[in-house]
Amino acid sequence: EGSPAAAAGLKAGDKIVKLAGRDIRNVYDYTQALSEMKAGQAYEVELLRDGQRLTLKVTPAERK
């Protein structure tokens, strides 16, 4: 709760398949996409939830 992911509507069990224009096939793809994202800028995240593909917008926050 209170995270940028939660604010964007992501839920436990969602499988991220695309983040910030990058296909996510494994944890390395995910880590690379996260490292390229800038705080305060909105990015699209595509995910699979209950067999359906959804697209949400997530805005990363500054690390504390």
PDB file of C-alpha atoms in Angstrom:
ATOM      1  CA  GLU A   1       0.000   0.000   0.000  1.00  0.00           C
ATOM      2  CA  GLY A   2       1.096   3.533  -0.727  1.00  0.00           C
ATOM      3  CA  SER A   3       3.586   2.496  -3.399  1.00  0.00           C
ATOM      4  CA  PRO A   4       3.587   3.840  -6.974  1.00  0.00           C
ATOM      5  CA  ALA A   5       2.656   0.328  -8.164  1.00  0.00           C
ATOM      6  CA  ALA A   6      -0.363   0.181  -5.843  1.00  0.00           C
ATOM      7  CA  ALA A   7      -1.406   3.696  -6.889  1.00  0.00           C
ATOM      8  CA  ALA A   8      -1.286   2.557 -10.539  1.00  0.00           C
ATOM      9  CA  GLY A   9      -3.605  -0.367  -9.751  1.00  0.00           C
ATOM     10  CA  LEU A  10      -1.138  -3.262  -9.767  1.00  0.00           C
ATOM     11  CA  LYS A  11      -2.136  -6.171  -7.525  1.00  0.00           C
ATOM     12  CA  ALA A  12      -0.416  -9.189  -6.024  1.00  0.00           C
ATOM     13  CA  GLY A  13      -0.305 -11.958  -8.620  1.00  0.00           C
ATOM     14  CA  ASP A  14      -0.116  -9.637 -11.640  1.00  0.00           C
ATOM     15  CA  LYS A  15       2.523 -10.716 -14.157  1.00  0.00           C
ATOM     16  CA  ILE A  16       4.289  -7.748 -15.775  1.00  0.00           C
ATOM     17  CA  VAL A  17       4.969  -8.467 -19.460  1.00  0.00           C
ATOM     18  CA  LYS A  18       5.998  -4.990 -20.665  1.00  0.00           C
ATOM     19  CA  LEU A  19       7.343  -1.998 -18.771  1.00  0.00           C
ATOM     20  CA  ALA A  20       8.302   1.386 -20.194  1.00  0.00           C
ATOM     21  CA  GLY A  21       8.301  -0.028 -23.729  1.00  0.00           C
ATOM     22  CA  ARG A  22      10.555  -2.968 -22.828  1.00  0.00           C
ATOM     23  CA  ASP A  23       9.402  -6.594 -23.024  1.00  0.00           C
ATOM     24  CA  ILE A  24       9.778  -8.280 -19.643  1.00  0.00           C
ATOM     25  CA  ARG A  25      10.740 -11.945 -19.906  1.00  0.00           C
ATOM     26  CA  ASN A  26      12.730 -12.321 -16.694  1.00  0.00           C
ATOM     27  CA  VAL A  27      13.996 -10.474 -13.625  1.00  0.00           C
ATOM     28  CA  TYR A  28      16.938  -9.056 -15.591  1.00  0.00           C
ATOM     29  CA  ASP A  29      14.624  -7.396 -18.132  1.00  0.00           C
ATOM     30  CA  TYR A  30      12.569  -6.002 -15.253  1.00  0.00           C
ATOM     31  CA  THR A  31      15.621  -4.644 -13.439  1.00  0.00           C
ATOM     32  CA  GLN A  32      16.931  -3.029 -16.634  1.00  0.00           C
ATOM     33  CA  ALA A  33      13.577  -1.357 -17.337  1.00  0.00           C
ATOM     34  CA  LEU A  34      13.398  -0.029 -13.765  1.00  0.00           C
ATOM     35  CA  SER A  35      16.914   1.400 -13.982  1.00  0.00           C
ATOM     36  CA  GLU A  36      15.957   3.419 -17.084  1.00  0.00           C
ATOM     37  CA  MET A  37      12.807   4.919 -15.555  1.00  0.00           C
ATOM     38  CA  LYS A  38      12.818   8.447 -14.123  1.00  0.00           C
ATOM     39  CA  ALA A  39      10.942   9.510 -10.998  1.00  0.00           C
ATOM     40  CA  GLY A  40       7.866  11.627 -11.673  1.00  0.00           C
ATOM     41  CA  GLN A  41       7.468  10.485 -15.294  1.00  0.00           C
ATOM     42  CA  ALA A  42       4.489   8.262 -16.213  1.00  0.00           C
ATOM     43  CA  TYR A  43       5.153   4.946 -17.958  1.00  0.00           C
ATOM     44  CA  GLU A  44       2.880   2.259 -19.358  1.00  0.00           C
ATOM     45  CA  VAL A  45       2.973  -1.171 -17.774  1.00  0.00           C
ATOM     46  CA  GLU A  46       1.314  -4.134 -19.494  1.00  0.00           C
ATOM     47  CA  LEU A  47       0.376  -7.062 -17.319  1.00  0.00           C
ATOM     48  CA  LEU A  48      -1.548 -10.298 -17.246  1.00  0.00           C
ATOM     49  CA  ARG A  49      -4.245 -10.616 -14.599  1.00  0.00           C
ATOM     50  CA  ASP A  50      -6.538 -13.623 -14.526  1.00  0.00           C
ATOM     51  CA  GLY A  51      -5.713 -14.394 -18.163  1.00  0.00           C
ATOM     52  CA  GLN A  52      -6.468 -10.860 -19.373  1.00  0.00           C
ATOM     53  CA  ARG A  53      -3.919  -8.361 -20.655  1.00  0.00           C
ATOM     54  CA  LEU A  54      -4.224  -4.922 -19.047  1.00  0.00           C
ATOM     55  CA  THR A  55      -2.351  -1.656 -19.593  1.00  0.00           C
ATOM     56  CA  LEU A  56      -1.880   0.719 -16.670  1.00  0.00           C
ATOM     57  CA  LYS A  57       0.144   3.900 -16.075  1.00  0.00           C
ATOM     58  CA  VAL A  58       2.714   3.950 -13.287  1.00  0.00           C
ATOM     59  CA  THR A  59       4.675   6.978 -12.073  1.00  0.00           C
ATOM     60  CA  PRO A  60       7.820   6.078 -10.115  1.00  0.00           C
ATOM     61  CA  ALA A  61       8.671   8.107  -7.031  1.00  0.00           C
ATOM     62  CA  GLU A  62      12.061   9.284  -5.774  1.00  0.00           C
ATOM     63  CA  ARG A  63      13.870   6.707  -3.682  1.00  0.00           C
ATOM     64  CA  LYS A  64      14.075   7.660  -0.034  1.00  0.00           C
TER      65      LYS A  64
END
